[in-house]
């Protein structure tokens, strides 16, 4: 694979829970930090007492048998109560946070996106905007995103650490998750519930845009596929329509209406390919089409037998679908 | 618990209950079963169906366990062992049903 | 190895009660599943279309009475009345078999009415729950059968009262479970 | 007064006689708890190594980003096998090995309550393990993860035999485990020596008692879940089929209703070992004995009410999450009590740093780290960032290795002289401890960071741009240090077996009953059953007692300190029996048949019944009654 996708935009840790960029992630991070401090205190006390004890009371030759102390009620009460108090201190912000993050959002202005987990890619639908896309969700900065999570097959879990914690996609349930991004950027995510062979390669990206950029993206993506200009991509469309591709993929405005694989109507506008695992470049598209099963073992897209020329044409076609 | 009780293992603790007593219990069980089914068919009792059935069920359960299985006359330890398992089972049933929203 | 007992209860009897305690969890989980899934069936047949209360009341009665036979067998062997022991053991096993026969009939009937095991959520939970109970009854019948054979061979006397008692504990437990299932499955549909 | 004045040295029976005499057949038919304990130990050690190698293969694959050493399917199979083997075929049976060897000796009994049932438990464990591993040559290893979440593990998404091996093998092992639970529960309740009241039981035995209860209550729900899974896979039922109105999440509940108590099954015996070892090597009785006992009971009890903490990301709603999060946190209290009482036991003592003690201290230090990350998981919102990442992997290896494995190593060094009559080398022991301790921390500490920085678990690869490279590389290096850590252990065992110094009855000057009999103990354990009149019967004839019970001597008993060389009167011990093996084979055949052949199932059933009847009608002990 080898591609370092867009590392620049994200700093060193594009998928880190410690670098929050939304209200949700910040809440979790604050809570976590608090608990870490309490834990650090307990750690220092326990390990300190342990080390001090074993050094101070190491056996010395000729020393008499130690005096028996069979217990001490006050001490027992002390080390029962002290941890209990610490736990109360942890439990209070915990419960406060639970009742915020585990409830549906109250923000009426929220942008609803349906995220459907599939082995091993993500489908994103914007019901209010009439957009269907895959693996990459665009959202505007500063507006609450209300995700509706569903699964088409097995369990998955939606997780974009910098925007918040994970929530599972459970067959037969609809789960919710919401966050309000506070900075622009490309945030990496990854399926976090083991879902079979290619679970490790079920990545995703959430692209937080300035509102104007988001609106432009919406306008573009509401439309059908763009008209093709150059002959190469037109030839590619021919190959696409003549092959099995159409049975699995949809390209709005064309004869391709397959539902099994990702919607490719605006594929050329995506940053990545194959659920976040490859940068979306010409070479990579060719590699993907040439050897899907090698690049993403287990993927439900079969290897398709095509000549080099057809591959070039297809890549041109797909990348032209902006 | 200590050496004293060493050899007295066994079933010497129960008073000798007569066969008539057992038959009486069985009759109660049969009558209660009949009652249960009756309650089931009487429309007027429908609102209390659940409560009545549960009471009858628990009583039947207790009768068999106490008298046919001799828990009433046997060592408290055995009651403890059984009640422990039963308690945890009820706990798990109730907790699971609660988590699945079966209580409204 | 039957050494002295620290609690005054014999090892075997304590073990049987322990096992019964553990079985409570087994049936508890099965029952929890049944209750959780009750009413979530999406395709028929549904329980209220099939469950035959009068019929199952009769087999329930038979199983209850087998418990009576069982205590009578125990009482008999404690009195060293071997003849009665034999009779009551036989009757207990026989009543158990009748119950099983009833269950076989019921299952068969359901299958014919379009409810095989794999039909829907009701069939899954119903057959596995009552089937597990039936399996326990069947095990008990075999156990009682061997006791009966030993009794006819004259190898069972008052010194074996505890052996019979333990088999009885198991048998009554299976009965007690049925008391619960009868109410939960059939009467509270 | 030192114990050596009291402890009777029965001479050294030596390694190659007594307990270890007799050919293979004598081991196959043995019903002696000590031998069964040793069989358990050796077998689970093999499984530990196999699962350890699997763990190392996982680490090798993750050594660098986008590695192509293992293909994803193989990786998924390996972590499934690693987790399943470690928990069910290395951890638990290793614990049962210690129960077997130690518990009857600690309570002054001659064997367990049901020796043949004990043998059956062993065979079922062995056969279940072999059955699981027969999936390797058949190239059908399970790959659903050790908790096998539905619906991925349904026949629709996991066709093939892999998950069937998982289900059937764990069903088989579970039967043996429940049988063992009954056996040890009855043994400890019923077979205590005269005067061995509950509040005089050694802590290890106490924990064995509690763990038996946990097994009895936790395994049935798992068994039921496995049966549902088997029916869904093989007979088309719909227990976890969302399309039929069922809820796949039910599997998660059934698994974790078992799974969380299971982790306490794995840790409490280790706590028990440490509670025996720390006093022995501090030369000071356990501080707050009753409190340590009751905190163990409390942990076990609370352990049944917290299972949902493995499911915080499922979306069960704020109330459920809050309740279970709070309940989970509570467990920190009794666990902390244990930690503090251990430290208080050492306080004022004369601490000898023999290998058992090093591992015990290592446990106190390392387990605390794992426990604290556990508390971080227990906060449901915080856990939303942690669950299913390497942060969890770090947590559970800290408690499982820093807790369970360290505790069991401590027990191994502690009781090895009792089991073999030979001393292990302290130098090699210390090398083993330090290498293990370092390797362990190097492997698992960085996982806290890789997890928080975004590394999900159960992923065969990770992208280069995530900044995870260094942490993963360190973890892999640590995992390889583990291999070297095992070298001194095996050298040590081998050396001691060949030419270790004779141990004597009580090499550590330890206070509990197992140290009154010769090493290795005679077949019948105790020539005369001792009468116990106090806790720590080999120490302190009359002691001041703070919290606990005050010593009074019961008249007419036999002092535990005077074990005659030969039993004064003949002892009846159970005869060897091959029926447990026959029954075990029958059940194995049934299990194998369940992969697809009714005929084989029936054959297995026939053999099982044969074994059962042979067993029932075999006189259990010569001349008894
Ligand atoms: C030996 C096994 C063992 C033990 C003992 C524990 C102990 C604990 N575990 Fe752990 N756990 C596992 C094995 C174990 N665990 C495994 C295997 C998994 C993962 C399974 C999988 O997903 O594959 C897991 C996962 C796991 C999760 C789920 C994480 C997730 O998947 O999202 C949680 C969540 O709450 C949790 C919590 C705890 C807690 C609170 C304890 C407590 O018992 C810890 C208590 C101890 C202490 C806290 C330290 C000592 C206390 C003091 C010094 C007192 C003062 C302390 C305070 C005031 C904080 N564990
Ligand atoms: C008691 C339990 C236990 C123990 C001891 C271990 C030990 C180890 N585990 Fe463990 N692990 C689990 C229980 C355990 N694990 C569980 C339950 C899971 C979850 C599985 C799942 O997700 O389903 C897991 C998952 C897990 C993962 C996560 C996989 C993933 O999510 O993708 C990793 C990765 O690093 C890992 C690594 C290791 C390593 C390196 C060790 C090391 O400690 C191993 C040490 C090495 C050895 C013990 C062998 C050394 C010996 C030799 C090399 C041979 C020498 C031979 C002779 C001299 C004869 N384990
Ligand atoms: Cu989808 Cu993991
Ligand atoms: Cu847990």
PDB file of N, CA and C in Angstrom, chain D residues 350-410:
ATOM      1  N   UNK D 350       9.852  -9.394  57.936  1.00  0.00           N
ATOM      2  CA  UNK D 350      11.245  -9.679  57.578  1.00  0.00           C
ATOM      3  C   UNK D 350      11.188 -10.275  56.184  1.00  0.00           C
ATOM      4  N   UNK D 351      11.247  -9.411  55.180  1.00  0.00           N
ATOM      5  CA  UNK D 351      10.917  -9.877  53.832  1.00  0.00           C
ATOM      6  C   UNK D 351      12.103 -10.605  53.203  1.00  0.00           C
ATOM      7  N   UNK D 352      11.863 -11.853  52.809  1.00  0.00           N
ATOM      8  CA  UNK D 352      12.884 -12.619  52.082  1.00  0.00           C
ATOM      9  C   UNK D 352      12.522 -12.572  50.599  1.00  0.00           C
ATOM     10  N   UNK D 353      13.479 -12.215  49.783  1.00  0.00           N
ATOM     11  CA  UNK D 353      13.168 -12.045  48.356  1.00  0.00           C
ATOM     12  C   UNK D 353      13.438 -13.312  47.561  1.00  0.00           C
ATOM     13  N   UNK D 354      12.840 -14.387  47.970  1.00  0.00           N
ATOM     14  CA  UNK D 354      12.935 -15.580  47.147  1.00  0.00           C
ATOM     15  C   UNK D 354      12.015 -15.404  45.941  1.00  0.00           C
ATOM     16  N   UNK D 355      12.224 -16.280  44.941  1.00  0.00           N
ATOM     17  CA  UNK D 355      11.474 -16.080  43.697  1.00  0.00           C
ATOM     18  C   UNK D 355       9.964 -16.005  43.894  1.00  0.00           C
ATOM     19  N   UNK D 356       9.370 -16.875  44.704  1.00  0.00           N
ATOM     20  CA  UNK D 356       7.913 -16.741  44.859  1.00  0.00           C
ATOM     21  C   UNK D 356       7.526 -15.337  45.302  1.00  0.00           C
ATOM     22  N   UNK D 357       8.313 -14.784  46.211  1.00  0.00           N
ATOM     23  CA  UNK D 357       7.994 -13.460  46.737  1.00  0.00           C
ATOM     24  C   UNK D 357       8.192 -12.392  45.664  1.00  0.00           C
ATOM     25  N   UNK D 358       9.233 -12.569  44.836  1.00  0.00           N
ATOM     26  CA  UNK D 358       9.431 -11.575  43.779  1.00  0.00           C
ATOM     27  C   UNK D 358       8.209 -11.511  42.868  1.00  0.00           C
ATOM     28  N   UNK D 359       7.734 -12.666  42.471  1.00  0.00           N
ATOM     29  CA  UNK D 359       6.558 -12.655  41.595  1.00  0.00           C
ATOM     30  C   UNK D 359       5.349 -12.090  42.326  1.00  0.00           C
ATOM     31  N   UNK D 360       5.244 -12.362  43.621  1.00  0.00           N
ATOM     32  CA  UNK D 360       4.102 -11.827  44.368  1.00  0.00           C
ATOM     33  C   UNK D 360       4.172 -10.299  44.422  1.00  0.00           C
ATOM     34  N   UNK D 361       5.362  -9.786  44.707  1.00  0.00           N
ATOM     35  CA  UNK D 361       5.508  -8.324  44.726  1.00  0.00           C
ATOM     36  C   UNK D 361       5.262  -7.771  43.328  1.00  0.00           C
ATOM     37  N   UNK D 362       5.793  -8.474  42.329  1.00  0.00           N
ATOM     38  CA  UNK D 362       5.555  -8.058  40.941  1.00  0.00           C
ATOM     39  C   UNK D 362       4.071  -7.975  40.646  1.00  0.00           C
ATOM     40  N   UNK D 363       3.316  -8.919  41.173  1.00  0.00           N
ATOM     41  CA  UNK D 363       1.870  -8.878  40.956  1.00  0.00           C
ATOM     42  C   UNK D 363       1.270  -7.634  41.582  1.00  0.00           C
ATOM     43  N   UNK D 364       1.619  -7.363  42.820  1.00  0.00           N
ATOM     44  CA  UNK D 364       1.009  -6.207  43.480  1.00  0.00           C
ATOM     45  C   UNK D 364       1.272  -4.947  42.658  1.00  0.00           C
ATOM     46  N   UNK D 365       2.503  -4.795  42.204  1.00  0.00           N
ATOM     47  CA  UNK D 365       2.852  -3.603  41.433  1.00  0.00           C
ATOM     48  C   UNK D 365       2.184  -3.560  40.073  1.00  0.00           C
ATOM     49  N   UNK D 366       2.213  -4.673  39.348  1.00  0.00           N
ATOM     50  CA  UNK D 366       1.706  -4.652  37.967  1.00  0.00           C
ATOM     51  C   UNK D 366       0.197  -4.694  37.920  1.00  0.00           C
ATOM     52  N   UNK D 367      -0.393  -5.489  38.782  1.00  0.00           N
ATOM     53  CA  UNK D 367      -1.848  -5.587  38.730  1.00  0.00           C
ATOM     54  C   UNK D 367      -2.480  -4.229  38.994  1.00  0.00           C
ATOM     55  N   UNK D 368      -1.857  -3.470  39.886  1.00  0.00           N
ATOM     56  CA  UNK D 368      -2.403  -2.146  40.177  1.00  0.00           C
ATOM     57  C   UNK D 368      -2.514  -1.318  38.901  1.00  0.00           C
ATOM     58  N   UNK D 369      -1.505  -1.402  38.058  1.00  0.00           N
ATOM     59  CA  UNK D 369      -1.564  -0.649  36.803  1.00  0.00           C
ATOM     60  C   UNK D 369      -2.754  -1.113  35.965  1.00  0.00           C
ATOM     61  N   UNK D 370      -2.877  -2.443  35.835  1.00  0.00           N
ATOM     62  CA  UNK D 370      -4.008  -2.974  35.060  1.00  0.00           C
ATOM     63  C   UNK D 370      -5.340  -2.597  35.679  1.00  0.00           C
ATOM     64  N   UNK D 371      -5.401  -2.625  36.999  1.00  0.00           N
ATOM     65  CA  UNK D 371      -6.648  -2.268  37.660  1.00  0.00           C
ATOM     66  C   UNK D 371      -7.006  -0.818  37.408  1.00  0.00           C
ATOM     67  N   UNK D 372      -6.011   0.038  37.425  1.00  0.00           N
ATOM     68  CA  UNK D 372      -6.298   1.461  37.214  1.00  0.00           C
ATOM     69  C   UNK D 372      -6.769   1.715  35.788  1.00  0.00           C
ATOM     70  N   UNK D 373      -6.175   1.036  34.809  1.00  0.00           N
ATOM     71  CA  UNK D 373      -6.713   1.233  33.452  1.00  0.00           C
ATOM     72  C   UNK D 373      -8.110   0.636  33.367  1.00  0.00           C
ATOM     73  N   UNK D 374      -8.387  -0.396  34.191  1.00  0.00           N
ATOM     74  CA  UNK D 374      -9.753  -0.929  34.248  1.00  0.00           C
ATOM     75  C   UNK D 374     -10.729   0.140  34.696  1.00  0.00           C
ATOM     76  N   UNK D 375     -10.334   0.903  35.706  1.00  0.00           N
ATOM     77  CA  UNK D 375     -11.224   1.963  36.182  1.00  0.00           C
ATOM     78  C   UNK D 375     -11.438   3.019  35.094  1.00  0.00           C
ATOM     79  N   UNK D 376     -10.423   3.243  34.279  1.00  0.00           N
ATOM     80  CA  UNK D 376     -10.626   4.185  33.172  1.00  0.00           C
ATOM     81  C   UNK D 376     -11.660   3.647  32.181  1.00  0.00           C
ATOM     82  N   UNK D 377     -11.648   2.327  31.950  1.00  0.00           N
ATOM     83  CA  UNK D 377     -12.682   1.741  31.081  1.00  0.00           C
ATOM     84  C   UNK D 377     -14.052   1.837  31.723  1.00  0.00           C
ATOM     85  N   UNK D 378     -14.057   1.801  33.049  1.00  0.00           N
ATOM     86  CA  UNK D 378     -15.341   1.719  33.741  1.00  0.00           C
ATOM     87  C   UNK D 378     -16.148   3.002  33.596  1.00  0.00           C
ATOM     88  N   UNK D 379     -15.506   4.066  33.173  1.00  0.00           N
ATOM     89  CA  UNK D 379     -16.238   5.298  32.923  1.00  0.00           C
ATOM     90  C   UNK D 379     -16.758   5.252  31.485  1.00  0.00           C
ATOM     91  N   UNK D 380     -18.051   4.994  31.304  1.00  0.00           N
ATOM     92  CA  UNK D 380     -18.531   4.695  29.948  1.00  0.00           C
ATOM     93  C   UNK D 380     -18.142   5.726  28.885  1.00  0.00           C
ATOM     94  N   UNK D 381     -18.253   7.028  29.169  1.00  0.00           N
ATOM     95  CA  UNK D 381     -17.878   7.944  28.086  1.00  0.00           C
ATOM     96  C   UNK D 381     -16.387   7.854  27.755  1.00  0.00           C
ATOM     97  N   UNK D 382     -15.561   7.768  28.790  1.00  0.00           N
ATOM     98  CA  UNK D 382     -14.128   7.655  28.512  1.00  0.00           C
ATOM     99  C   UNK D 382     -13.856   6.386  27.711  1.00  0.00           C
ATOM    100  N   UNK D 383     -14.601   5.342  28.045  1.00  0.00           N
ATOM    101  CA  UNK D 383     -14.382   4.072  27.357  1.00  0.00           C
ATOM    102  C   UNK D 383     -14.750   4.148  25.883  1.00  0.00           C
ATOM    103  N   UNK D 384     -15.593   5.085  25.518  1.00  0.00           N
ATOM    104  CA  UNK D 384     -15.942   5.187  24.099  1.00  0.00           C
ATOM    105  C   UNK D 384     -14.695   5.441  23.258  1.00  0.00           C
ATOM    106  N   UNK D 385     -13.686   6.051  23.844  1.00  0.00           N
ATOM    107  CA  UNK D 385     -12.437   6.228  23.108  1.00  0.00           C
ATOM    108  C   UNK D 385     -11.497   5.031  23.274  1.00  0.00           C
ATOM    109  N   UNK D 386     -11.755   4.197  24.281  1.00  0.00           N
ATOM    110  CA  UNK D 386     -10.787   3.143  24.583  1.00  0.00           C
ATOM    111  C   UNK D 386     -11.210   1.777  24.064  1.00  0.00           C
ATOM    112  N   UNK D 387     -12.513   1.551  24.091  1.00  0.00           N
ATOM    113  CA  UNK D 387     -12.950   0.199  23.798  1.00  0.00           C
ATOM    114  C   UNK D 387     -12.505  -0.218  22.400  1.00  0.00           C
ATOM    115  N   UNK D 388     -12.176  -1.491  22.284  1.00  0.00           N
ATOM    116  CA  UNK D 388     -11.702  -2.043  21.016  1.00  0.00           C
ATOM    117  C   UNK D 388     -10.459  -1.352  20.475  1.00  0.00           C
ATOM    118  N   UNK D 389      -9.640  -0.830  21.386  1.00  0.00           N
ATOM    119  CA  UNK D 389      -8.338  -0.331  20.946  1.00  0.00           C
ATOM    120  C   UNK D 389      -7.257  -1.058  21.737  1.00  0.00           C
ATOM    121  N   UNK D 390      -6.027  -0.736  21.424  1.00  0.00           N
ATOM    122  CA  UNK D 390      -4.931  -1.349  22.161  1.00  0.00           C
ATOM    123  C   UNK D 390      -4.859  -0.895  23.606  1.00  0.00           C
ATOM    124  N   UNK D 391      -5.609   0.160  23.948  1.00  0.00           N
ATOM    125  CA  UNK D 391      -5.653   0.534  25.357  1.00  0.00           C
ATOM    126  C   UNK D 391      -6.286  -0.603  26.167  1.00  0.00           C
ATOM    127  N   UNK D 392      -7.315  -1.193  25.611  1.00  0.00           N
ATOM    128  CA  UNK D 392      -7.929  -2.347  26.278  1.00  0.00           C
ATOM    129  C   UNK D 392      -6.964  -3.531  26.278  1.00  0.00           C
ATOM    130  N   UNK D 393      -6.288  -3.711  25.151  1.00  0.00           N
ATOM    131  CA  UNK D 393      -5.327  -4.821  25.086  1.00  0.00           C
ATOM    132  C   UNK D 393      -4.276  -4.642  26.181  1.00  0.00           C
ATOM    133  N   UNK D 394      -3.854  -3.394  26.392  1.00  0.00           N
ATOM    134  CA  UNK D 394      -2.897  -3.136  27.473  1.00  0.00           C
ATOM    135  C   UNK D 394      -3.523  -3.474  28.814  1.00  0.00           C
ATOM    136  N   UNK D 395      -4.751  -2.986  29.044  1.00  0.00           N
ATOM    137  CA  UNK D 395      -5.422  -3.283  30.324  1.00  0.00           C
ATOM    138  C   UNK D 395      -5.428  -4.760  30.607  1.00  0.00           C
ATOM    139  N   UNK D 396      -5.917  -5.523  29.648  1.00  0.00           N
ATOM    140  CA  UNK D 396      -6.153  -6.908  30.046  1.00  0.00           C
ATOM    141  C   UNK D 396      -4.884  -7.741  30.079  1.00  0.00           C
ATOM    142  N   UNK D 397      -3.852  -7.333  29.340  1.00  0.00           N
ATOM    143  CA  UNK D 397      -2.604  -8.077  29.548  1.00  0.00           C
ATOM    144  C   UNK D 397      -1.952  -7.687  30.873  1.00  0.00           C
ATOM    145  N   UNK D 398      -2.166  -6.459  31.330  1.00  0.00           N
ATOM    146  CA  UNK D 398      -1.630  -6.113  32.648  1.00  0.00           C
ATOM    147  C   UNK D 398      -2.283  -6.934  33.744  1.00  0.00           C
ATOM    148  N   UNK D 399      -3.600  -7.105  33.671  1.00  0.00           N
ATOM    149  CA  UNK D 399      -4.228  -7.907  34.717  1.00  0.00           C
ATOM    150  C   UNK D 399      -4.015  -9.398  34.499  1.00  0.00           C
ATOM    151  N   UNK D 400      -3.950  -9.810  33.237  1.00  0.00           N
ATOM    152  CA  UNK D 400      -3.822 -11.250  32.993  1.00  0.00           C
ATOM    153  C   UNK D 400      -2.382 -11.735  33.172  1.00  0.00           C
ATOM    154  N   UNK D 401      -1.425 -10.955  32.724  1.00  0.00           N
ATOM    155  CA  UNK D 401      -0.031 -11.384  32.913  1.00  0.00           C
ATOM    156  C   UNK D 401       0.481 -10.856  34.246  1.00  0.00           C
ATOM    157  N   UNK D 402       0.375  -9.516  34.416  1.00  0.00           N
ATOM    158  CA  UNK D 402       0.823  -8.950  35.685  1.00  0.00           C
ATOM    159  C   UNK D 402       0.036  -9.473  36.871  1.00  0.00           C
ATOM    160  N   UNK D 403      -1.160  -9.977  36.637  1.00  0.00           N
ATOM    161  CA  UNK D 403      -1.943 -10.558  37.718  1.00  0.00           C
ATOM    162  C   UNK D 403      -1.884 -12.073  37.688  1.00  0.00           C
ATOM    163  N   UNK D 404      -2.675 -12.668  36.788  1.00  0.00           N
ATOM    164  CA  UNK D 404      -2.798 -14.120  36.785  1.00  0.00           C
ATOM    165  C   UNK D 404      -1.463 -14.828  36.593  1.00  0.00           C
ATOM    166  N   UNK D 405      -0.739 -14.456  35.534  1.00  0.00           N
ATOM    167  CA  UNK D 405       0.475 -15.220  35.225  1.00  0.00           C
ATOM    168  C   UNK D 405       1.529 -15.024  36.323  1.00  0.00           C
ATOM    169  N   UNK D 406       1.695 -13.806  36.783  1.00  0.00           N
ATOM    170  CA  UNK D 406       2.664 -13.598  37.877  1.00  0.00           C
ATOM    171  C   UNK D 406       2.248 -14.400  39.108  1.00  0.00           C
ATOM    172  N   UNK D 407       0.968 -14.378  39.416  1.00  0.00           N
ATOM    173  CA  UNK D 407       0.498 -15.126  40.581  1.00  0.00           C
ATOM    174  C   UNK D 407       0.777 -16.610  40.427  1.00  0.00           C
ATOM    175  N   UNK D 408       0.538 -17.124  39.220  1.00  0.00           N
ATOM    176  CA  UNK D 408       0.752 -18.552  39.029  1.00  0.00           C
ATOM    177  C   UNK D 408       2.242 -18.887  39.044  1.00  0.00           C
ATOM    178  N   UNK D 409       3.066 -17.995  38.500  1.00  0.00           N
ATOM    179  CA  UNK D 409       4.511 -18.241  38.604  1.00  0.00           C
ATOM    180  C   UNK D 409       4.937 -18.248  40.070  1.00  0.00           C
ATOM    181  N   UNK D 410       4.403 -17.297  40.824  1.00  0.00           N
ATOM    182  CA  UNK D 410       4.708 -17.270  42.247  1.00  0.00           C
ATOM    183  C   UNK D 410       4.351 -18.612  42.876  1.00  0.00           C
TER     184      UNK D 410
END
